[in-house]
Amino acid sequence: MKPRHILLAGAMAVAANMAFADCTNTVPVKTISNAFPAYEIMTGVMAGCGNVESELDKDHRLKIVDAFSANPSLYSMTSLTNSTSVPMIDADLLRPLDDLIAAHGASLNPHQFIEIDGKTMAIAAFANTQHLMYREDILSDLGIAVPTTWDEYIAAAEKIQAAGVVDYPIGHYMKDGWNLAFVFVNHYLGEGGEFFNADWTPSIDNEKGMAVLERMAKLGTLMDPEYLVSDTTFVTKQMQQGKIAMANLWASRAGAVNDPAESTVSGKVVMAAGLRGAERIASTIWWDGWAIAKNISDEEAAAAMKLIVASMAEDVIQANNDDAIWLAKGFVPGDAAKGAFDTAAGDAVPYPMNKYIGSMHSALGSGLAAFMTGDKDAAATLADIEAAYVSDAKEKGLLK
Amino acid sequence: MKKKTFAIFVGPSVFMMVLFIAAPLLSVLWQSFHVTQPVYEQVEVEICTPGLLGSVCTTEMKTRPLLNDNGKILTETTFVGLQSYRNVIEPDKLRTAIARGSWRDLMNIRFWSALRFTLVFTILTLPLVLGTGLLIALAVNNTLQRIKGPVIFVSLLPFIITPVIGALSIRWLFLGDGILTAGLEWWLDRDIAMFAQAWTIELMMYIYRVWHVAPFAFVVFYAGLQTVNNDALEAAIIDGATRWQRLRYVIIPHLMPLVIFLTLIHLMDAYRVFEEIVGFSASAHVISLQWLTYEFLLQDGTGARAISRASASAILTMIGIAILLGVPLRRVWREQRGS
């Protein structure tokens, strides 16, 4: 995707309308980040400080390792998440931020820091997770209690299906590839499963894995039969158009489903905690934030740090309270954030931050569809995915 | 032409072909026999990540790559022989599937199911593309001179559209309650989900490819039709040949070299089918050999790729194309020698 300078222009217009604390910047700084509202807001604030060039790109993760390997780095800073931080830290491309935080970061929350062996490598801006969104009107009409576990959710969906009030009772991001694998990852963690043995050999071919597959097949019968092409945006639209009654969806979409400008059911969707598996909530916590390049001058790094701090200033967060689950000071969780907070307050775990899960996630991504379409049975599916993981991890040097 | 002049004319393009075709190809071949891996060490690391309610700290064993003196990740390359090819073809599973005589087992091996689709796609669309192209060419050739220009322009439109964009627009017509699906549902009075099973997606892909490529065949055939010898046609008419006989015995033999040309081009293009898989999000149901290569090349969540298997899969695709092209090429060669 091309650099999205148009977005940047829009973000600058937004920033121009908001008067924030003085953050005048004189050193040229370049940022690259993912492209969604929270990053548009932050880069918009940075642009208002002057001398900042921002690139918002959904596929930024494919660029950053090579871009930051250059000396000097092609960008001063990048957005990162649990999983995109792994290759950056492995290749030692990020600058430890402790000195800069001590000098400029007094206004940050300590729990925004991603620390590795005591060194702060990144600063999170907001968190994301997946939780239940449901049509309050439909559930109360049918006298269904708000589900808290996946079993209750399926039972509720069956009742809604029998009542025939919506096209399909539920929607789920089960698009073949990353999304479908992510559903498995969450459910398997929810069952209390461990993906690996102590020696990093795979361990998903067991009762818990079978239980997850059985549940995924069951969920498939309650959805639009085209669910293998349905991603998060597709499910959000289904919800907005009143075609489904419930979904377990990314918290970052909570604003959109109740947005009167986009949604025909705005105000009717209520957020609740992520649904429980046998062991814990079957959702994972993600952080999203900024990190500064190692291969740039100290002067540029200090300027980048000041911009990061400015982009998360209390007045910025207050002005954009409902656009993300902010981790910085000034955030007041509203109705839209309720589901995410209840999920985190429960026992949901962070998405794992290691190289093996990357390999496992892609093995799941290419191996699960055959089960969902009925081409393969559950036992063969799990065995094949384990084999695919082993051959992938061996090729990548992760397993002997 | 003098040898020297010839060399000067041909030199630049030979140089370009070596640089941009032969060299990358050799590098892919080399990579398919080797594996390059980072050298890892196991270290215990304390990691703190942000949670909504406070930091979450854990101590875990981490696999971390070693860095060399320049601060780059230290890698080592080893010769693995045919291992990457084995990982792609999965001969053990193939043997079990054959021993059991189970088509389903065979189709559950990604490479073989990709090969199945790629071959069927290539061979099924070939006659359809040739036939449709010839039909349009004959039709246009027989329309009034006045409207020929506009008709040719309209017939060429599908070919002008970028393949992925074309596939995506057709997908949007059918996805969910897209206009055409809704229309079909209204007409047949039943619920239709075009993207819920393999055969409907495959059907859409065949139709799409024929729609997209037939205009190319049309242009080539149309040009060919302009060179048909009128004397021969008139002689055929005097001999009492019907329209069909004229087509069968005069026009088609005249167009035969073009048929071979189009066949070669189409075999090469269709065997590399990829846009349709992306455009129709077909990967859950059907995949092609190119998609398989792409899947290996795709970075996983933590930025690693399976370069060796991707290379092996690419080489296998190339071998496949070479075998397919062998049939028509041999025919051309024989004819050349015969004449």
XYZ file of C-alpha atoms in Angstrom:
739
model
C 0.000 0.000 0.000
C 1.135 3.509 -0.796
C 2.055 5.878 2.018
C -1.156 7.423 3.145
C -0.349 11.084 3.047
C -3.991 11.908 2.467
C -4.800 10.520 5.886
C -1.982 12.545 7.269
C -3.470 15.692 5.767
C -6.785 14.797 7.387
C -5.103 14.139 10.693
C -3.334 17.484 10.493
C -6.650 19.190 9.949
C -7.947 17.488 13.096
C -4.885 18.509 15.049
C -5.213 22.079 13.879
C -8.621 22.217 15.487
C -7.303 21.130 18.839
C -4.972 23.289 20.842
C -2.574 21.082 22.745
C 0.336 21.810 25.013
C 3.298 23.386 23.302
C 5.447 20.730 21.621
C 7.335 22.688 18.966
C 9.741 20.370 17.163
C 12.738 21.546 15.147
C 14.466 18.235 14.282
C 13.079 16.379 11.212
C 11.406 13.161 12.355
C 9.822 10.392 10.228
C 7.261 7.963 11.614
C 5.745 4.771 10.213
C 2.731 3.149 11.803
C -0.335 1.066 11.319
C -3.323 2.904 9.852
C -6.356 3.210 12.077
C -8.040 5.988 14.077
C -5.797 5.890 17.171
C -2.651 6.285 15.038
C -4.281 8.984 12.931
C -4.919 10.924 16.121
C -1.388 10.501 17.482
C 0.418 11.266 14.228
C -1.936 14.221 13.789
C -0.780 15.669 17.094
C 2.866 15.039 16.123
C 2.329 16.798 12.794
C 1.025 19.814 14.697
C 4.401 20.061 16.467
C 6.157 20.632 13.143
C 8.877 18.879 11.085
C 7.194 15.462 11.298
C 6.550 13.274 8.288
C 4.228 10.348 8.970
C 3.468 7.238 6.948
C 0.362 5.301 7.929
C 0.385 1.859 6.364
C -1.613 -1.275 7.181
C 1.305 -3.393 5.951
C 3.971 -1.477 7.834
C 5.152 -4.677 9.523
C 6.495 -5.928 6.207
C 8.746 -2.879 5.916
C 10.039 -1.993 9.336
C 12.727 -4.650 9.817
C 14.519 -3.723 6.594
C 13.885 0.008 7.027
C 15.326 0.040 10.553
C 18.316 -2.125 9.553
C 19.573 0.724 7.375
C 22.079 3.111 8.914
C 20.777 5.717 9.404
C 17.354 4.155 9.800
C 14.742 5.225 7.237
C 12.316 6.127 10.006
C 12.851 7.606 13.453
C 10.098 5.559 15.056
C 7.517 2.881 14.352
C 4.338 1.518 15.810
C 4.657 -1.965 17.318
C 2.506 -4.714 18.832
C 3.169 -7.904 20.804
C 4.059 -9.831 17.695
C 5.682 -7.191 15.467
C 8.082 -6.311 18.286
C 9.688 -9.776 18.152
C 11.768 -9.451 14.957
C 12.707 -5.849 15.831
C 14.034 -6.807 19.246
C 15.707 -9.948 17.880
C 17.635 -7.962 15.293
C 18.553 -5.355 17.906
C 17.046 -2.485 15.925
C 15.399 -0.613 18.785
C 16.891 1.937 21.150
C 16.537 1.375 24.908
C 14.394 4.271 26.058
C 15.145 4.530 29.781
C 17.368 7.657 29.555
C 14.910 9.411 27.269
C 11.987 8.532 29.512
C 13.866 9.889 32.518
C 14.501 13.137 30.646
C 11.162 13.688 28.889
C 8.637 11.075 29.954
C 7.498 12.169 33.384
C 3.877 12.311 32.231
C 3.791 8.647 31.080
C 2.205 5.817 33.043
C 4.811 3.255 34.158
C 2.592 0.410 32.973
C 2.867 1.707 29.410
C 6.455 0.421 29.199
C 7.485 -2.790 27.459
C 10.522 -3.907 29.432
C 12.960 -6.619 28.481
C 15.527 -7.472 31.108
C 14.861 -4.162 32.782
C 15.340 -2.108 29.626
C 12.343 -0.251 28.193
C 12.137 -1.041 24.466
C 8.751 0.419 23.578
C 5.978 2.595 24.960
C 2.429 1.339 24.595
C -0.293 3.828 23.741
C -3.371 1.690 23.919
C -4.532 -1.859 24.419
C -6.780 -4.070 22.350
C -8.574 -7.332 23.006
C -11.630 -9.271 21.836
C -14.903 -9.345 23.711
C -18.637 -9.921 23.433
C -20.834 -7.386 21.660
C -24.545 -8.146 21.682
C -27.846 -6.614 20.637
C -29.423 -5.684 23.956
C -32.914 -5.389 22.413
C -32.869 -8.894 20.915
C -31.548 -10.615 24.004
C -34.051 -8.934 26.333
C -36.973 -9.553 23.921
C -36.180 -13.245 23.872
C -35.434 -13.333 27.598
C -31.894 -14.578 27.110
C -29.340 -13.875 29.843
C -26.069 -12.278 28.678
C -23.732 -15.202 27.979
C -20.421 -15.350 29.827
C -19.034 -18.623 28.476
C -18.760 -20.005 24.949
C -21.234 -22.766 25.818
C -23.826 -20.222 26.987
C -23.071 -18.180 23.882
C -23.799 -21.137 21.604
C -26.993 -21.960 23.528
C -28.119 -18.321 23.246
C -27.294 -18.302 19.530
C -29.420 -21.409 18.992
C -32.376 -19.713 20.687
C -31.944 -16.609 18.537
C -31.731 -18.791 15.434
C -34.939 -20.590 16.420
C -36.686 -17.231 16.947
C -35.554 -16.133 13.480
C -35.234 -12.429 14.321
C -31.950 -11.905 12.456
C -30.346 -13.461 9.369
C -27.719 -15.258 11.427
C -27.409 -15.260 15.249
C -23.635 -14.651 15.334
C -20.721 -13.412 13.282
C -17.055 -14.251 13.771
C -13.784 -13.267 12.120
C -13.004 -16.676 10.638
C -11.412 -15.621 7.364
C -9.000 -18.276 6.139
C -5.424 -17.588 7.229
C -4.391 -15.365 10.127
C -7.946 -14.765 11.411
C -9.022 -18.393 11.463
C -5.785 -19.336 13.211
C -6.297 -16.527 15.715
C -9.703 -17.946 16.675
C -8.024 -21.263 17.429
C -5.225 -19.584 19.402
C -7.711 -17.740 21.614
C -9.928 -20.741 22.215
C -7.003 -23.038 22.908
C -5.676 -20.607 25.513
C -9.222 -20.366 26.886
C -9.225 -24.125 27.390
C -5.999 -23.784 29.352
C -3.939 -25.316 26.548
C -0.183 -24.913 26.092
C 0.945 -24.709 22.474
C 4.404 -26.139 23.101
C 6.197 -28.707 25.195
C 9.267 -27.611 27.151
C 11.490 -28.284 24.115
C 9.204 -26.205 21.836
C 7.806 -29.257 20.074
C 4.094 -28.742 19.354
C 1.354 -29.961 21.685
C -2.025 -29.128 20.213
C -3.019 -32.648 19.161
C -4.857 -33.412 22.395
C -8.301 -33.315 24.029
C -8.228 -29.534 24.362
C -7.405 -29.089 20.696
C -10.245 -31.467 19.791
C -12.648 -29.515 22.017
C -11.675 -26.267 20.303
C -12.220 -27.714 16.828
C -15.574 -29.135 17.853
C -16.627 -25.700 19.094
C -15.357 -23.951 15.969
C -17.385 -26.357 13.799
C -20.449 -25.657 15.943
C -19.928 -21.893 15.582
C -19.708 -22.370 11.822
C -23.285 -23.670 11.719
C -24.576 -20.516 13.432
C -22.985 -18.061 11.010
C -23.333 -16.850 7.465
C -22.068 -19.905 5.508
C -19.503 -17.672 3.825
C -17.661 -17.206 7.127
C -14.334 -18.388 5.661
C -14.063 -15.042 3.868
C -15.282 -12.973 6.829
C -12.732 -10.737 8.516
C -13.190 -8.215 11.334
C -14.505 -5.526 8.991
C -17.033 -7.962 7.511
C -18.344 -8.876 10.986
C -18.474 -5.205 11.997
C -20.642 -4.501 8.958
C -22.893 -7.470 9.688
C -23.421 -6.015 13.155
C -23.959 -2.482 11.850
C -26.528 -3.689 9.307
C -28.479 -5.635 11.921
C -27.792 -9.005 10.278
C -26.385 -10.630 13.406
C -27.275 -10.447 17.101
C -23.941 -11.259 18.765
C -20.245 -11.287 17.987
C -17.001 -11.755 19.837
C -15.065 -8.935 18.240
C -11.975 -6.730 18.545
C -12.448 -3.974 21.129
C -11.190 -1.449 18.577
C -14.487 -1.918 16.689
C -16.694 -1.141 19.705
C -16.992 2.508 18.663
C -17.968 1.693 15.073
C -20.893 -0.644 15.832
C -22.645 2.122 17.790
C -21.608 4.960 15.498
C -24.846 6.551 14.229
C -23.072 7.631 11.037
C -22.315 4.022 10.008
C -24.611 1.779 11.993
C -28.330 1.125 11.610
C -28.432 -0.323 15.133
C -26.469 2.357 16.964
C -27.188 2.498 20.673
C -28.549 -1.050 20.718
C -25.202 -2.873 20.961
C -23.816 -3.457 24.438
C -20.250 -4.509 25.306
C -19.455 -7.285 27.770
C -16.412 -9.264 28.844
C -14.799 -11.808 26.516
C -16.356 -15.278 26.698
C -14.836 -17.984 28.885
C -13.508 -21.319 27.802
C -13.103 -24.191 30.269
C -10.132 -22.522 31.973
C -10.134 -18.783 31.315
C -11.459 -16.039 29.050
C -10.731 -17.079 25.468
C -9.350 -13.690 24.389
C -5.833 -12.290 24.211
C -4.590 -8.876 25.270
C -2.583 -6.882 22.739
C -0.653 -3.689 23.220
C 0.005 -1.153 20.522
C 2.610 1.564 20.864
C 5.794 3.255 19.699
C 9.473 2.383 19.584
C 12.469 4.459 18.467
C 15.150 3.335 16.013
C 18.631 2.482 17.209
C 20.378 3.737 14.068
C 19.547 7.440 14.357
C 21.287 10.389 16.047
C 20.687 11.012 19.749
C 19.242 14.374 18.844
C 16.641 12.812 16.523
C 15.823 10.171 19.140
C 15.215 12.826 21.798
C 12.931 14.712 19.387
C 11.045 11.473 18.637
C 10.637 10.811 22.349
C 9.212 14.273 22.964
C 6.757 13.753 20.109
C 5.632 10.397 21.503
C 5.045 11.997 24.894
C 3.156 14.890 23.276
C 0.972 12.517 21.263
C -0.214 10.876 24.487
C -0.653 14.040 26.527
C -3.584 14.073 28.894
C -5.565 16.613 26.849
C -5.116 14.516 23.670
C -6.451 11.435 25.409
C -9.354 13.359 26.911
C -10.298 14.844 23.544
C -10.291 11.381 21.925
C -11.385 9.293 24.873
C -13.642 6.852 23.014
C -11.378 6.157 20.035
C -9.190 3.583 21.798
C -8.574 1.839 25.094
C -5.811 4.296 25.983
C -3.166 3.307 28.486
C -1.915 6.871 28.970
C -3.087 9.214 31.687
C -6.400 10.963 31.233
C -8.399 7.994 29.924
C -11.843 7.447 31.428
C -13.296 4.083 30.358
C -16.717 4.726 28.837
C -19.440 2.293 27.683
C -17.410 1.370 24.603
C -14.447 0.292 26.747
C -16.467 -1.727 29.237
C -16.049 -5.034 27.413
C -12.301 -4.610 27.092
C -11.879 -3.674 30.739
C -13.942 -6.576 31.986
C -11.896 -8.886 29.758
C -8.604 -7.595 31.144
C -9.919 -7.573 34.706
C -10.763 -11.236 34.161
C -8.003 -13.682 33.408
C -7.341 -13.188 29.693
C -3.635 -13.547 28.889
C -1.461 -11.478 26.543
C -0.859 -12.829 23.039
C 2.479 -14.671 23.340
C 5.570 -12.674 22.411
C 7.909 -15.270 20.891
C 9.055 -16.620 17.548
C 7.488 -20.059 17.919
C 3.953 -18.756 18.038
C 4.604 -16.993 14.712
C 5.391 -20.339 13.128
C 2.493 -22.082 14.900
C 0.072 -19.329 13.907
C 0.897 -19.716 10.223
C 0.706 -23.526 10.409
C -2.769 -23.139 11.942
C -3.632 -20.534 9.320
C -3.073 -22.872 6.414
C -4.226 -26.065 8.134
C -7.597 -25.246 9.701
C -9.685 -24.458 6.623
C -9.721 -28.102 5.495
C -11.391 -29.017 8.783
C -13.956 -26.214 8.578
C -14.956 -27.215 5.035
C -15.316 -30.834 6.127
C -12.474 -32.128 3.948
C -10.505 -33.378 6.954
C -11.506 -34.801 10.330
C -10.395 -33.200 13.588
C -7.680 -35.722 14.511
C -6.027 -35.584 11.085
C -6.232 -31.770 11.095
C -4.400 -31.436 14.396
C -1.777 -34.014 13.456
C -1.163 -32.297 10.107
C -0.849 -28.866 11.726
C 1.694 -30.216 14.203
C 3.664 -31.718 11.327
C 3.465 -28.446 9.371
C 4.691 -26.529 12.418
C 7.631 -28.881 12.883
C 8.762 -28.629 9.288
C 8.323 -24.829 9.319
C 10.126 -24.341 12.628
C 12.950 -26.619 11.445
C 13.399 -24.624 8.253
C 13.464 -21.387 10.253
C 16.082 -22.820 12.584
C 13.814 -22.834 15.646
C 13.756 -26.598 16.103
C 16.605 -29.038 15.635
C 24.452 -9.452 -40.945
C 27.965 -9.416 -39.692
C 28.665 -11.344 -36.537
C 29.847 -8.234 -34.755
C 26.801 -6.176 -35.687
C 24.591 -9.029 -34.582
C 26.358 -9.206 -31.237
C 25.999 -5.466 -30.702
C 22.268 -5.619 -31.402
C 21.570 -8.702 -29.340
C 24.064 -8.026 -26.556
C 21.977 -5.639 -24.445
C 18.932 -7.887 -24.371
C 21.042 -10.978 -23.642
C 22.637 -9.053 -20.798
C 19.228 -8.022 -19.466
C 17.916 -11.571 -19.723
C 20.892 -12.960 -17.855
C 20.608 -10.275 -15.175
C 16.854 -10.348 -14.647
C 15.842 -13.884 -15.643
C 18.728 -16.347 -15.572
C 20.476 -15.048 -12.458
C 17.357 -14.903 -10.244
C 16.365 -18.324 -11.524
C 19.736 -19.803 -10.620
C 19.552 -18.158 -7.228
C 16.102 -19.681 -6.622
C 17.440 -23.082 -7.716
C 20.378 -22.711 -5.328
C 18.140 -21.650 -2.454
C 15.859 -24.624 -2.968
C 18.771 -26.907 -2.057
C 19.989 -24.835 0.882
C 18.548 -23.551 4.135
C 19.684 -20.299 5.713
C 18.923 -19.991 9.400
C 19.806 -17.563 12.169
C 22.006 -19.034 14.898
C 19.942 -19.070 18.072
C 20.822 -19.092 21.734
C 18.547 -19.775 24.667
C 18.483 -17.051 27.294
C 16.339 -16.367 30.312
C 14.660 -12.993 29.962
C 12.320 -10.988 32.159
C 9.610 -9.353 30.068
C 7.075 -6.794 31.247
C 4.185 -5.962 28.941
C 1.370 -3.468 29.492
C -2.016 -4.691 30.603
C -5.098 -2.563 31.064
C -4.785 -2.696 34.819
C -1.020 -2.692 35.214
C 2.120 -4.342 33.910
C 2.294 -8.085 33.442
C 5.813 -9.402 34.078
C 7.022 -12.886 33.281
C 10.382 -14.604 33.200
C 10.767 -16.998 30.323
C 13.349 -18.848 28.276
C 13.675 -16.945 25.046
C 15.229 -18.098 21.803
C 17.291 -15.194 20.584
C 19.429 -14.953 17.473
C 23.129 -14.221 17.942
C 24.430 -11.017 16.379
C 27.703 -10.757 14.473
C 30.331 -8.012 14.844
C 28.381 -5.654 12.593
C 25.286 -6.002 14.727
C 23.487 -8.086 12.088
C 21.805 -11.411 12.828
C 24.320 -14.236 12.469
C 23.118 -16.813 9.938
C 24.430 -20.100 8.693
C 23.607 -21.778 5.412
C 23.543 -25.530 5.054
C 23.073 -27.799 2.070
C 19.943 -29.883 2.609
C 19.653 -31.640 -0.736
C 16.073 -32.435 -1.646
C 14.690 -31.901 1.868
C 12.790 -28.727 0.930
C 11.249 -30.515 -2.052
C 10.226 -33.367 0.226
C 8.657 -30.858 2.617
C 6.598 -29.440 -0.230
C 5.577 -32.698 -1.925
C 5.215 -34.728 1.296
C 6.032 -38.101 -0.321
C 5.168 -40.099 2.822
C 1.622 -38.822 2.876
C 1.407 -39.279 -0.877
C 2.400 -42.935 -0.517
C -0.159 -43.522 2.246
C -2.889 -41.868 0.204
C -2.063 -43.982 -2.845
C -1.807 -47.150 -0.778
C -5.239 -46.460 0.652
C -6.504 -45.471 -2.768
C -8.097 -42.449 -1.131
C -8.648 -39.391 -3.335
C -9.720 -37.426 -0.238
C -6.421 -38.142 1.523
C -4.528 -37.064 -1.570
C -6.475 -33.813 -1.799
C -5.673 -33.115 1.846
C -2.001 -32.710 0.964
C -1.631 -29.078 0.053
C 0.764 -29.526 -2.863
C -1.308 -32.189 -4.587
C -4.580 -30.367 -4.133
C -2.923 -27.225 -5.522
C -1.598 -29.242 -8.478
C -5.035 -30.735 -9.095
C -6.702 -27.309 -9.258
C -3.923 -25.728 -11.304
C -4.064 -28.501 -13.932
C -7.849 -28.587 -14.165
C -7.935 -24.811 -14.358
C -5.344 -24.688 -17.117
C -6.759 -27.486 -19.228
C -10.423 -26.580 -18.825
C -10.063 -22.896 -19.634
C -7.860 -23.488 -22.703
C -10.537 -24.710 -25.169
C -13.051 -22.264 -23.734
C -10.713 -19.316 -24.281
C -9.845 -20.450 -27.834
C -13.470 -21.169 -28.712
C -14.877 -17.947 -27.269
C -12.112 -15.895 -28.848
C -12.727 -17.437 -32.265
C -16.501 -16.958 -31.967
C -16.147 -13.266 -31.110
C -13.632 -12.817 -33.929
C -15.979 -14.434 -36.479
C -18.917 -12.420 -35.182
C -17.028 -9.128 -35.319
C -15.662 -9.997 -38.755
C -19.209 -10.361 -40.020
C -20.714 -7.219 -38.441
C -21.315 -4.041 -40.388
C -18.260 -1.975 -41.127
C -19.815 1.045 -39.388
C -20.115 -0.467 -35.934
C -16.954 -2.593 -36.053
C -14.858 -0.051 -34.121
C -17.166 0.223 -31.094
C -17.766 -3.561 -31.039
C -14.025 -4.270 -31.003
C -13.531 -1.709 -28.239
C -16.260 -3.193 -26.050
C -15.013 -6.759 -26.627
C -11.540 -5.740 -25.525
C -12.606 -4.148 -22.242
C -12.282 -7.221 -19.999
C -8.678 -7.657 -21.107
C -7.779 -4.083 -20.193
C -8.887 -4.446 -16.576
C -6.137 -5.353 -14.101
C -6.721 -9.041 -13.194
C -6.926 -8.605 -9.422
C -9.279 -5.651 -9.740
C -11.506 -7.580 -12.141
C -11.642 -10.563 -9.788
C -12.394 -8.310 -6.814
C -15.261 -6.571 -8.611
C -16.813 -9.898 -9.540
C -16.362 -11.054 -5.959
C -18.242 -7.987 -4.709
C -21.098 -8.748 -7.082
C -21.512 -12.138 -5.452
C -20.235 -11.805 -1.867
C -22.842 -11.980 0.893
C -25.944 -10.296 -0.493
C -24.114 -8.791 -3.465
C -26.274 -7.609 -6.376
C -25.940 -10.785 -8.455
C -26.421 -13.171 -5.527
C -29.489 -11.224 -4.456
C -30.729 -11.344 -8.050
C -30.184 -15.112 -8.279
C -31.902 -15.592 -4.922
C -34.896 -13.604 -6.125
C -35.038 -15.495 -9.405
C -34.590 -18.999 -7.987
C -36.380 -18.185 -4.750
C -33.789 -19.835 -2.537
C -30.861 -18.851 -0.312
C -27.546 -18.842 -2.157
C -24.049 -18.510 -0.724
C -21.531 -18.450 -3.562
C -18.478 -18.417 -1.295
C -19.506 -21.215 1.032
C -18.381 -24.219 -1.031
C -15.517 -25.053 -3.329
C -17.372 -25.776 -6.582
C -19.153 -22.421 -6.860
C -15.904 -20.563 -6.224
C -14.099 -22.728 -8.784
C -16.848 -22.136 -11.319
C -16.610 -18.381 -10.807
C -12.843 -18.577 -11.286
C -13.160 -20.497 -14.597
C -15.774 -18.098 -15.926
C -13.756 -15.113 -14.787
C -10.570 -16.306 -16.500
C -12.352 -17.026 -19.792
C -14.087 -13.620 -19.617
C -10.771 -11.959 -18.937
C -8.540 -13.696 -21.504
C -10.914 -14.418 -24.394
C -10.517 -10.832 -25.759
C -6.812 -11.488 -26.261
C -7.600 -14.618 -28.274
C -10.207 -12.575 -30.140
C -7.721 -9.881 -31.177
C -5.215 -12.433 -32.391
C -7.818 -14.438 -34.314
C -9.357 -11.279 -35.733
C -5.980 -10.218 -37.100
C -5.595 -13.727 -38.541
C -8.989 -13.566 -40.214
C -7.920 -10.478 -42.167
C -5.221 -12.532 -43.883
C -7.430 -15.431 -45.004
C -6.982 -15.894 -48.726
C -10.182 -14.681 -50.415
C -9.513 -16.694 -53.581
C -9.496 -19.890 -51.574
C -12.760 -18.915 -49.889
C -14.418 -18.038 -53.190
C -13.206 -21.279 -54.716
C -14.729 -23.124 -51.758
C -18.044 -21.312 -52.277
C -18.043 -22.272 -55.970
C -17.354 -25.877 -54.959
C -20.513 -25.656 -52.869
C -18.892 -25.658 -49.441
C -21.251 -24.680 -46.632
C -20.377 -21.969 -44.145
C -19.308 -24.670 -41.660
C -17.162 -26.470 -44.207
C -15.445 -23.227 -45.148
C -14.668 -22.622 -41.493
C -13.516 -26.186 -40.893
C -11.394 -26.704 -44.023
C -10.215 -23.225 -45.025
C -10.260 -20.786 -42.115
C -9.195 -22.934 -39.157
C -6.213 -24.555 -40.943
C -5.135 -21.037 -41.875
C -5.388 -19.942 -38.220
C -3.614 -23.046 -36.863
C -0.263 -21.339 -36.117
C -2.208 -18.739 -34.116
C -4.013 -21.479 -32.188
C -0.632 -22.921 -31.218
C 0.655 -19.495 -30.261
C -2.395 -18.796 -28.087
C -2.189 -22.256 -26.544
C 1.428 -21.690 -25.504
C 0.658 -18.280 -24.015
C -2.428 -19.542 -22.237
C -0.724 -22.612 -20.761
C 2.036 -20.433 -19.354
C -0.394 -17.868 -17.955
C -3.039 -20.179 -16.589
C -0.553 -22.481 -14.850
C 0.530 -19.471 -12.842
C -3.040 -18.821 -11.675
C -2.889 -16.582 -8.611
C -5.042 -13.457 -9.012
C -8.249 -15.488 -8.928
C -7.301 -17.115 -5.613
C -6.629 -13.702 -4.068
C -9.554 -11.939 -5.707
C -12.136 -14.558 -4.784
C -10.566 -15.281 -1.341
C -10.598 -18.895 -2.433
C -7.707 -20.101 -0.283
C -9.950 -21.873 2.236
C -11.404 -24.082 -0.481
C -9.014 -24.225 -3.425
C -5.398 -23.158 -3.787
C -3.055 -23.047 -6.761
C 0.674 -23.773 -6.998
C 1.519 -20.064 -7.118
C -0.581 -19.493 -4.001
C 1.382 -22.242 -2.264
C 4.650 -20.487 -3.115
C 3.198 -17.205 -1.908
C 2.109 -18.794 1.355
C 5.673 -19.984 2.027
C 7.022 -16.538 1.181
C 4.603 -14.715 3.423
C 6.130 -13.443 6.657
C 4.644 -15.076 9.724
C 3.547 -12.912 12.652
C 7.120 -12.579 13.851
C 8.674 -11.759 10.492
C 10.136 -15.125 9.394
C 9.671 -16.654 5.936
C 10.107 -20.162 4.529
C 12.400 -19.184 1.647
C 13.690 -22.684 0.884
C 10.288 -24.276 0.535
C 9.100 -21.282 -1.489
C 12.060 -21.778 -3.830
C 11.386 -25.507 -4.132
C 7.736 -24.850 -4.867
C 8.653 -22.222 -7.481
C 11.049 -24.631 -9.214
C 8.361 -27.322 -9.234
C 5.937 -24.863 -10.827
C 8.498 -24.107 -13.498
C 9.040 -27.794 -14.205
C 5.269 -28.168 -14.521
C 5.059 -25.386 -17.094
C 7.969 -26.883 -19.036
C 6.226 -30.267 -19.214
C 2.918 -28.707 -20.301
C 4.589 -26.597 -22.974
C 6.452 -29.637 -24.244
C 3.391 -31.047 -25.982
C 2.542 -28.139 -28.323
C 6.206 -27.206 -28.738
C 7.082 -30.689 -29.952
C 4.303 -30.457 -32.484
C 5.616 -27.135 -33.771
C 9.113 -28.561 -33.975
C 7.957 -31.598 -35.900
C 6.041 -29.430 -38.349
C 9.030 -27.156 -38.809
C 11.209 -30.147 -39.577
C 8.599 -31.674 -41.866
C 8.213 -28.617 -44.038
